[in-house]
Amino acid sequence: MKEHIDPSNLPQHIAVIMDGNGRWAKRQGAARVFGHHNAIKAVREVTEGCAELGVKYLTLYAFSTENWNRPKLEVDALMTLLVHTIRGEIKTLMKNNVRLETIGHTESLPADCRRELAEAIRETSQNNGLTLILALSYSGRWEILEAARKLAADVRDGKLTPDQIDETLFGQHLTTGGIPDPELMIRTSGEMRISNFMLWQLAYCELYMPDVLWPDFRKAHLYEALLSYQQRERRFGKISEQLAK
């Protein structure tokens, strides 16, 4: 499948909702945390796959603000897993020339998580291949509210007038300011919703929602998603005849 992918028609930015870890574990007769542990290989595969193909940005929805409402045992296990995973994957990130970044309300993460993230971001900061963005303690509504508050404060302080606020300026105040919007969003497990993920940025994104559960996701599934993307006509409100011209 990789041979059939057109390298001149790759999305610059792919976003992924990594869904299905709990169901995968349940099918194995194990606790939900077992699914999260087995999802690490999927993260590695999709990251390496994007890096090899030349995709510029990959955003993984790792932990939403709503996920804090899960049972404390699962949340604590996820935070511990996050620390160990980041620490263990730095060599792989360096090998694949991947730069790590985060978006979200990361101040709400435990101190050890913040420390490991900061170290990984520092170590990979000079890499210039794929940028891997982890959305942690993130929600689209939270992000839009934060941007609105910043803009309102700038207007209050006389730095802006309301008439100066347009889509470009608003986008610059989001946590993804300076990063192109995703052109392809993958959500695994067959669920058909975006779950408060990048609400502003996904406005014209192509959606791909396979039935495969996230722990089973591999490079072949990424290639399938990209081939599906390349067969679509992205019109942005226009008609086919206008694109042909």
PDB file of C-alpha atoms in Angstrom:
ATOM      1  CA  MET A   1       0.000   0.000   0.000  1.00  0.00           C
ATOM      2  CA  LYS A   2       2.841   2.391   0.764  1.00  0.00           C
ATOM      3  CA  GLU A   3       3.948   2.241  -2.882  1.00  0.00           C
ATOM      4  CA  HIS A   4       0.557   3.566  -4.013  1.00  0.00           C
ATOM      5  CA  ILE A   5       0.705   6.691  -1.813  1.00  0.00           C
ATOM      6  CA  ASP A   6       1.350   9.882  -3.783  1.00  0.00           C
ATOM      7  CA  PRO A   7       4.131  11.721  -1.896  1.00  0.00           C
ATOM      8  CA  SER A   8       3.082  15.009  -3.527  1.00  0.00           C
ATOM      9  CA  ASN A   9      -0.410  14.775  -2.027  1.00  0.00           C
ATOM     10  CA  LEU A  10       0.289  14.116   1.629  1.00  0.00           C
ATOM     11  CA  PRO A  11      -1.516  16.018   4.399  1.00  0.00           C
ATOM     12  CA  GLN A  12       0.856  18.339   6.211  1.00  0.00           C
ATOM     13  CA  HIS A  13      -0.916  17.615   9.474  1.00  0.00           C
ATOM     14  CA  ILE A  14      -2.657  14.432  10.650  1.00  0.00           C
ATOM     15  CA  ALA A  15      -4.673  14.372  13.879  1.00  0.00           C
ATOM     16  CA  VAL A  16      -5.600  11.127  15.652  1.00  0.00           C
ATOM     17  CA  ILE A  17      -8.168  10.265  18.307  1.00  0.00           C
ATOM     18  CA  MET A  18      -6.713   7.085  19.778  1.00  0.00           C
ATOM     19  CA  ASP A  19      -9.908   5.262  20.717  1.00  0.00           C
ATOM     20  CA  GLY A  20     -10.620   1.688  21.765  1.00  0.00           C
ATOM     21  CA  ASN A  21      -7.984   0.858  24.396  1.00  0.00           C
ATOM     22  CA  GLY A  22     -10.573  -0.113  27.020  1.00  0.00           C
ATOM     23  CA  ARG A  23     -12.591  -2.278  24.640  1.00  0.00           C
ATOM     24  CA  TRP A  24      -9.432  -3.955  23.400  1.00  0.00           C
ATOM     25  CA  ALA A  25      -8.480  -4.867  26.979  1.00  0.00           C
ATOM     26  CA  LYS A  26     -11.993  -6.092  27.731  1.00  0.00           C
ATOM     27  CA  ARG A  27     -11.808  -8.484  24.774  1.00  0.00           C
ATOM     28  CA  GLN A  28      -8.600  -9.872  26.300  1.00  0.00           C
ATOM     29  CA  GLY A  29     -10.374 -10.279  29.651  1.00  0.00           C
ATOM     30  CA  ALA A  30      -8.036  -7.698  31.196  1.00  0.00           C
ATOM     31  CA  ALA A  31      -8.304  -4.356  32.975  1.00  0.00           C
ATOM     32  CA  ARG A  32      -8.586  -1.179  30.895  1.00  0.00           C
ATOM     33  CA  VAL A  33      -5.039  -0.170  31.816  1.00  0.00           C
ATOM     34  CA  PHE A  34      -3.779  -3.234  29.905  1.00  0.00           C
ATOM     35  CA  GLY A  35      -5.187  -1.655  26.744  1.00  0.00           C
ATOM     36  CA  HIS A  36      -3.350   1.607  27.384  1.00  0.00           C
ATOM     37  CA  HIS A  37      -0.076  -0.293  27.821  1.00  0.00           C
ATOM     38  CA  ASN A  38      -0.574  -2.108  24.526  1.00  0.00           C
ATOM     39  CA  ALA A  39      -1.380   1.151  22.733  1.00  0.00           C
ATOM     40  CA  ILE A  40       2.252   2.264  22.898  1.00  0.00           C
ATOM     41  CA  LYS A  41       3.190   0.141  19.870  1.00  0.00           C
ATOM     42  CA  ALA A  42       0.434   1.831  17.852  1.00  0.00           C
ATOM     43  CA  VAL A  43       1.799   5.257  18.823  1.00  0.00           C
ATOM     44  CA  ARG A  44       5.279   4.186  17.753  1.00  0.00           C
ATOM     45  CA  GLU A  45       4.030   2.746  14.435  1.00  0.00           C
ATOM     46  CA  VAL A  46       1.990   5.780  13.395  1.00  0.00           C
ATOM     47  CA  THR A  47       4.768   8.166  14.452  1.00  0.00           C
ATOM     48  CA  GLU A  48       7.427   6.267  12.520  1.00  0.00           C
ATOM     49  CA  GLY A  49       5.074   5.881   9.550  1.00  0.00           C
ATOM     50  CA  CYS A  50       4.415   9.630   9.374  1.00  0.00           C
ATOM     51  CA  ALA A  51       8.114  10.428   9.805  1.00  0.00           C
ATOM     52  CA  GLU A  52       9.113   8.029   7.014  1.00  0.00           C
ATOM     53  CA  LEU A  53       6.535   9.448   4.599  1.00  0.00           C
ATOM     54  CA  GLY A  54       7.425  13.080   5.263  1.00  0.00           C
ATOM     55  CA  VAL A  55       4.286  14.218   7.096  1.00  0.00           C
ATOM     56  CA  LYS A  56       5.167  17.434   8.949  1.00  0.00           C
ATOM     57  CA  TYR A  57       2.793  17.335  11.959  1.00  0.00           C
ATOM     58  CA  LEU A  58       1.068  14.554  13.877  1.00  0.00           C
ATOM     59  CA  THR A  59      -1.242  15.394  16.784  1.00  0.00           C
ATOM     60  CA  LEU A  60      -2.337  12.586  19.112  1.00  0.00           C
ATOM     61  CA  TYR A  61      -5.288  13.124  21.446  1.00  0.00           C
ATOM     62  CA  ALA A  62      -3.657  11.495  24.453  1.00  0.00           C
ATOM     63  CA  PHE A  63      -5.754  12.767  27.389  1.00  0.00           C
ATOM     64  CA  SER A  64      -8.782  15.059  27.376  1.00  0.00           C
ATOM     65  CA  THR A  65      -9.982  17.362  30.129  1.00  0.00           C
ATOM     66  CA  GLU A  66     -13.007  15.048  30.406  1.00  0.00           C
ATOM     67  CA  ASN A  67     -10.711  12.068  31.053  1.00  0.00           C
ATOM     68  CA  TRP A  68      -9.995  13.466  34.528  1.00  0.00           C
ATOM     69  CA  ASN A  69     -13.499  12.213  35.396  1.00  0.00           C
ATOM     70  CA  ARG A  70     -12.497   8.573  34.880  1.00  0.00           C
ATOM     71  CA  PRO A  71     -11.881   6.309  37.888  1.00  0.00           C
ATOM     72  CA  LYS A  72      -8.891   7.526  39.897  1.00  0.00           C
ATOM     73  CA  LEU A  73      -7.097   4.179  39.524  1.00  0.00           C
ATOM     74  CA  GLU A  74      -7.193   4.455  35.726  1.00  0.00           C
ATOM     75  CA  VAL A  75      -6.143   8.120  35.710  1.00  0.00           C
ATOM     76  CA  ASP A  76      -3.216   7.435  38.054  1.00  0.00           C
ATOM     77  CA  ALA A  77      -2.136   4.483  35.902  1.00  0.00           C
ATOM     78  CA  LEU A  78      -2.343   6.614  32.765  1.00  0.00           C
ATOM     79  CA  MET A  79      -0.189   9.331  34.290  1.00  0.00           C
ATOM     80  CA  THR A  80       2.417   6.759  35.396  1.00  0.00           C
ATOM     81  CA  LEU A  81       2.366   5.183  31.939  1.00  0.00           C
ATOM     82  CA  LEU A  82       2.802   8.591  30.335  1.00  0.00           C
ATOM     83  CA  VAL A  83       5.935   9.282  32.374  1.00  0.00           C
ATOM     84  CA  HIS A  84       7.531   5.911  31.581  1.00  0.00           C
ATOM     85  CA  THR A  85       6.547   6.061  27.911  1.00  0.00           C
ATOM     86  CA  ILE A  86       8.034   9.507  27.336  1.00  0.00           C
ATOM     87  CA  ARG A  87      11.229   8.493  29.094  1.00  0.00           C
ATOM     88  CA  GLY A  88      11.462   5.272  27.075  1.00  0.00           C
ATOM     89  CA  GLU A  89      10.674   6.772  23.669  1.00  0.00           C
ATOM     90  CA  ILE A  90      13.202   9.617  23.544  1.00  0.00           C
ATOM     91  CA  LYS A  91      15.762   7.438  21.719  1.00  0.00           C
ATOM     92  CA  THR A  92      13.136   6.484  19.131  1.00  0.00           C
ATOM     93  CA  LEU A  93      12.166  10.137  18.656  1.00  0.00           C
ATOM     94  CA  MET A  94      15.807  11.101  18.160  1.00  0.00           C
ATOM     95  CA  LYS A  95      16.395   8.211  15.736  1.00  0.00           C
ATOM     96  CA  ASN A  96      13.432   9.336  13.599  1.00  0.00           C
ATOM     97  CA  ASN A  97      14.284  13.077  13.802  1.00  0.00           C
ATOM     98  CA  VAL A  98      10.967  13.753  15.594  1.00  0.00           C
ATOM     99  CA  ARG A  99      10.399  16.918  17.628  1.00  0.00           C
ATOM    100  CA  LEU A 100       7.983  16.645  20.556  1.00  0.00           C
ATOM    101  CA  GLU A 101       5.511  19.345  21.562  1.00  0.00           C
ATOM    102  CA  THR A 102       2.327  19.496  23.643  1.00  0.00           C
ATOM    103  CA  ILE A 103      -0.964  21.364  23.614  1.00  0.00           C
ATOM    104  CA  GLY A 104      -3.526  21.571  26.390  1.00  0.00           C
ATOM    105  CA  HIS A 105      -3.767  22.615  30.024  1.00  0.00           C
ATOM    106  CA  THR A 106      -0.557  20.792  30.896  1.00  0.00           C
ATOM    107  CA  GLU A 107      -0.214  22.706  34.180  1.00  0.00           C
ATOM    108  CA  SER A 108      -2.879  20.351  35.554  1.00  0.00           C
ATOM    109  CA  LEU A 109      -0.655  17.295  34.980  1.00  0.00           C
ATOM    110  CA  PRO A 110       1.313  15.783  37.889  1.00  0.00           C
ATOM    111  CA  ALA A 111       4.753  17.295  38.482  1.00  0.00           C
ATOM    112  CA  ASP A 112       6.650  14.210  37.303  1.00  0.00           C
ATOM    113  CA  CYS A 113       4.707  14.206  34.023  1.00  0.00           C
ATOM    114  CA  ARG A 114       5.489  17.874  33.438  1.00  0.00           C
ATOM    115  CA  ARG A 115       9.143  17.256  34.231  1.00  0.00           C
ATOM    116  CA  GLU A 116       9.476  14.337  31.769  1.00  0.00           C
ATOM    117  CA  LEU A 117       7.619  16.263  29.074  1.00  0.00           C
ATOM    118  CA  ALA A 118       9.853  19.305  29.494  1.00  0.00           C
ATOM    119  CA  GLU A 119      12.962  17.129  29.269  1.00  0.00           C
ATOM    120  CA  ALA A 120      11.745  15.314  26.138  1.00  0.00           C
ATOM    121  CA  ILE A 121      10.753  18.601  24.491  1.00  0.00           C
ATOM    122  CA  ARG A 122      14.189  20.028  25.297  1.00  0.00           C
ATOM    123  CA  GLU A 123      16.081  16.975  24.012  1.00  0.00           C
ATOM    124  CA  THR A 124      14.168  16.822  20.726  1.00  0.00           C
ATOM    125  CA  SER A 125      13.954  20.578  20.125  1.00  0.00           C
ATOM    126  CA  GLN A 126      16.632  20.576  17.389  1.00  0.00           C
ATOM    127  CA  ASN A 127      15.012  17.783  15.360  1.00  0.00           C
ATOM    128  CA  ASN A 128      13.520  19.074  12.114  1.00  0.00           C
ATOM    129  CA  GLY A 129      11.504  16.178  10.741  1.00  0.00           C
ATOM    130  CA  LEU A 130       8.042  15.292  12.009  1.00  0.00           C
ATOM    131  CA  THR A 131       6.613  17.364  14.873  1.00  0.00           C
ATOM    132  CA  LEU A 132       4.709  15.059  17.239  1.00  0.00           C
ATOM    133  CA  ILE A 133       2.148  16.999  19.277  1.00  0.00           C
ATOM    134  CA  LEU A 134       0.585  15.377  22.338  1.00  0.00           C
ATOM    135  CA  ALA A 135      -2.802  16.838  23.284  1.00  0.00           C
ATOM    136  CA  LEU A 136      -2.802  16.456  27.069  1.00  0.00           C
ATOM    137  CA  SER A 137      -5.519  17.686  29.418  1.00  0.00           C
ATOM    138  CA  TYR A 138      -6.917  19.199  26.242  1.00  0.00           C
ATOM    139  CA  SER A 139     -10.378  20.083  24.966  1.00  0.00           C
ATOM    140  CA  GLY A 140     -11.454  22.110  21.974  1.00  0.00           C
ATOM    141  CA  ARG A 141     -13.922  24.228  23.938  1.00  0.00           C
ATOM    142  CA  TRP A 142     -11.295  24.993  26.597  1.00  0.00           C
ATOM    143  CA  GLU A 143      -8.875  26.088  23.881  1.00  0.00           C
ATOM    144  CA  ILE A 144     -11.423  28.380  22.191  1.00  0.00           C
ATOM    145  CA  LEU A 145     -12.382  29.940  25.530  1.00  0.00           C
ATOM    146  CA  GLU A 146      -8.721  30.568  26.363  1.00  0.00           C
ATOM    147  CA  ALA A 147      -8.196  32.277  23.000  1.00  0.00           C
ATOM    148  CA  ALA A 148     -11.328  34.404  23.517  1.00  0.00           C
ATOM    149  CA  ARG A 149     -10.111  35.459  26.969  1.00  0.00           C
ATOM    150  CA  LYS A 150      -6.697  36.490  25.615  1.00  0.00           C
ATOM    151  CA  LEU A 151      -8.278  38.512  22.830  1.00  0.00           C
ATOM    152  CA  ALA A 152     -10.754  40.125  25.237  1.00  0.00           C
ATOM    153  CA  ALA A 153      -7.865  41.122  27.509  1.00  0.00           C
ATOM    154  CA  ASP A 154      -5.994  42.648  24.548  1.00  0.00           C
ATOM    155  CA  VAL A 155      -9.084  44.672  23.617  1.00  0.00           C
ATOM    156  CA  ARG A 156      -9.520  45.777  27.241  1.00  0.00           C
ATOM    157  CA  ASP A 157      -5.879  46.864  27.404  1.00  0.00           C
ATOM    158  CA  GLY A 158      -6.145  48.826  24.167  1.00  0.00           C
ATOM    159  CA  LYS A 159      -3.836  46.522  22.188  1.00  0.00           C
ATOM    160  CA  LEU A 160      -6.615  45.574  19.753  1.00  0.00           C
ATOM    161  CA  THR A 161      -9.968  46.779  18.531  1.00  0.00           C
ATOM    162  CA  PRO A 162     -12.815  44.269  18.021  1.00  0.00           C
ATOM    163  CA  ASP A 163     -12.735  44.983  14.265  1.00  0.00           C
ATOM    164  CA  GLN A 164      -9.165  43.703  14.062  1.00  0.00           C
ATOM    165  CA  ILE A 165     -10.170  40.220  15.202  1.00  0.00           C
ATOM    166  CA  ASP A 166     -10.484  37.891  12.218  1.00  0.00           C
ATOM    167  CA  GLU A 167     -10.009  34.155  11.629  1.00  0.00           C
ATOM    168  CA  THR A 168      -6.253  34.490  11.193  1.00  0.00           C
ATOM    169  CA  LEU A 169      -5.774  36.438  14.427  1.00  0.00           C
ATOM    170  CA  PHE A 170      -8.078  34.120  16.352  1.00  0.00           C
ATOM    171  CA  GLY A 171      -6.174  31.083  15.070  1.00  0.00           C
ATOM    172  CA  GLN A 172      -2.895  32.595  16.223  1.00  0.00           C
ATOM    173  CA  HIS A 173      -4.256  32.715  19.780  1.00  0.00           C
ATOM    174  CA  LEU A 174      -5.037  28.987  19.836  1.00  0.00           C
ATOM    175  CA  THR A 175      -2.539  26.511  21.260  1.00  0.00           C
ATOM    176  CA  THR A 176      -1.798  25.447  17.672  1.00  0.00           C
ATOM    177  CA  GLY A 177      -0.898  28.991  16.563  1.00  0.00           C
ATOM    178  CA  GLY A 178       1.655  28.760  13.748  1.00  0.00           C
ATOM    179  CA  ILE A 179       0.769  25.131  12.952  1.00  0.00           C
ATOM    180  CA  PRO A 180      -1.326  24.307   9.855  1.00  0.00           C
ATOM    181  CA  ASP A 181      -4.795  22.899  10.509  1.00  0.00           C
ATOM    182  CA  PRO A 182      -5.096  19.112  10.150  1.00  0.00           C
ATOM    183  CA  GLU A 183      -6.166  17.935   6.701  1.00  0.00           C
ATOM    184  CA  LEU A 184      -6.832  14.376   7.899  1.00  0.00           C
ATOM    185  CA  MET A 185      -8.299  13.244  11.206  1.00  0.00           C
ATOM    186  CA  ILE A 186      -8.293   9.550  12.090  1.00  0.00           C
ATOM    187  CA  ARG A 187     -10.476   8.175  14.865  1.00  0.00           C
ATOM    188  CA  THR A 188     -10.085   4.474  15.570  1.00  0.00           C
ATOM    189  CA  SER A 189     -12.676   1.985  16.915  1.00  0.00           C
ATOM    190  CA  GLY A 190     -15.454   3.038  14.534  1.00  0.00           C
ATOM    191  CA  GLU A 191     -16.897   5.783  16.731  1.00  0.00           C
ATOM    192  CA  MET A 192     -18.390   8.616  14.652  1.00  0.00           C
ATOM    193  CA  ARG A 193     -17.713  11.758  16.683  1.00  0.00           C
ATOM    194  CA  ILE A 194     -14.880  14.213  17.290  1.00  0.00           C
ATOM    195  CA  SER A 195     -15.209  14.344  21.089  1.00  0.00           C
ATOM    196  CA  ASN A 196     -14.290  17.982  21.705  1.00  0.00           C
ATOM    197  CA  PHE A 197     -11.039  17.648  19.741  1.00  0.00           C
ATOM    198  CA  MET A 198      -9.622  20.603  17.773  1.00  0.00           C
ATOM    199  CA  LEU A 199     -13.067  22.081  17.155  1.00  0.00           C
ATOM    200  CA  TRP A 200     -11.733  25.145  15.337  1.00  0.00           C
ATOM    201  CA  GLN A 201      -8.958  23.397  13.422  1.00  0.00           C
ATOM    202  CA  LEU A 202     -11.054  20.502  12.047  1.00  0.00           C
ATOM    203  CA  ALA A 203     -13.451  22.793  10.159  1.00  0.00           C
ATOM    204  CA  TYR A 204     -12.371  21.492   6.717  1.00  0.00           C
ATOM    205  CA  CYS A 205     -10.615  18.303   7.754  1.00  0.00           C
ATOM    206  CA  GLU A 206     -11.175  14.949   6.040  1.00  0.00           C
ATOM    207  CA  LEU A 207     -12.403  12.348   8.538  1.00  0.00           C
ATOM    208  CA  TYR A 208     -11.392   8.675   8.496  1.00  0.00           C
ATOM    209  CA  MET A 209     -12.917   6.381  11.110  1.00  0.00           C
ATOM    210  CA  PRO A 210     -11.921   2.704  10.768  1.00  0.00           C
ATOM    211  CA  ASP A 211     -13.297  -0.060  12.989  1.00  0.00           C
ATOM    212  CA  VAL A 212      -9.835  -1.120  14.174  1.00  0.00           C
ATOM    213  CA  LEU A 213      -9.183  -0.540  17.889  1.00  0.00           C
ATOM    214  CA  TRP A 214      -6.209   1.681  18.641  1.00  0.00           C
ATOM    215  CA  PRO A 215      -3.890  -0.994  20.154  1.00  0.00           C
ATOM    216  CA  ASP A 216      -4.166  -2.879  16.830  1.00  0.00           C
ATOM    217  CA  PHE A 217      -3.426   0.170  14.649  1.00  0.00           C
ATOM    218  CA  ARG A 218      -0.312  -0.277  12.493  1.00  0.00           C
ATOM    219  CA  LYS A 219       1.445   1.408   9.580  1.00  0.00           C
ATOM    220  CA  ALA A 220      -0.772  -0.490   7.132  1.00  0.00           C
ATOM    221  CA  HIS A 221      -3.843   1.198   8.658  1.00  0.00           C
ATOM    222  CA  LEU A 222      -2.121   4.587   8.327  1.00  0.00           C
ATOM    223  CA  TYR A 223      -1.456   3.865   4.655  1.00  0.00           C
ATOM    224  CA  GLU A 224      -5.126   2.929   4.167  1.00  0.00           C
ATOM    225  CA  ALA A 225      -6.149   6.253   5.708  1.00  0.00           C
ATOM    226  CA  LEU A 226      -3.781   8.183   3.455  1.00  0.00           C
ATOM    227  CA  LEU A 227      -4.987   6.370   0.322  1.00  0.00           C
ATOM    228  CA  SER A 228      -8.572   7.205   1.290  1.00  0.00           C
ATOM    229  CA  TYR A 229      -7.551  10.840   1.796  1.00  0.00           C
ATOM    230  CA  GLN A 230      -5.876  10.997  -1.611  1.00  0.00           C
ATOM    231  CA  GLN A 231      -9.006   9.735  -3.353  1.00  0.00           C
ATOM    232  CA  ARG A 232     -11.092  12.623  -2.002  1.00  0.00           C
ATOM    233  CA  GLU A 233     -11.743  15.985  -3.626  1.00  0.00           C
ATOM    234  CA  ARG A 234     -11.130  18.863  -1.235  1.00  0.00           C
ATOM    235  CA  ARG A 235     -13.393  21.668  -2.443  1.00  0.00           C
ATOM    236  CA  PHE A 236     -13.568  24.107   0.519  1.00  0.00           C
ATOM    237  CA  GLY A 237     -17.057  25.230  -0.489  1.00  0.00           C
ATOM    238  CA  LYS A 238     -16.318  25.390  -4.215  1.00  0.00           C
ATOM    239  CA  ILE A 239     -17.543  23.049  -6.953  1.00  0.00           C
ATOM    240  CA  SER A 240     -15.460  20.552  -8.940  1.00  0.00           C
ATOM    241  CA  GLU A 241     -15.451  22.694 -12.088  1.00  0.00           C
ATOM    242  CA  GLN A 242     -13.873  25.598 -10.206  1.00  0.00           C
ATOM    243  CA  LEU A 243     -11.081  23.356  -8.943  1.00  0.00           C
ATOM    244  CA  ALA A 244     -10.422  22.080 -12.452  1.00  0.00           C
ATOM    245  CA  LYS A 245      -9.902  25.644 -13.669  1.00  0.00           C
TER     246      LYS A 245
END
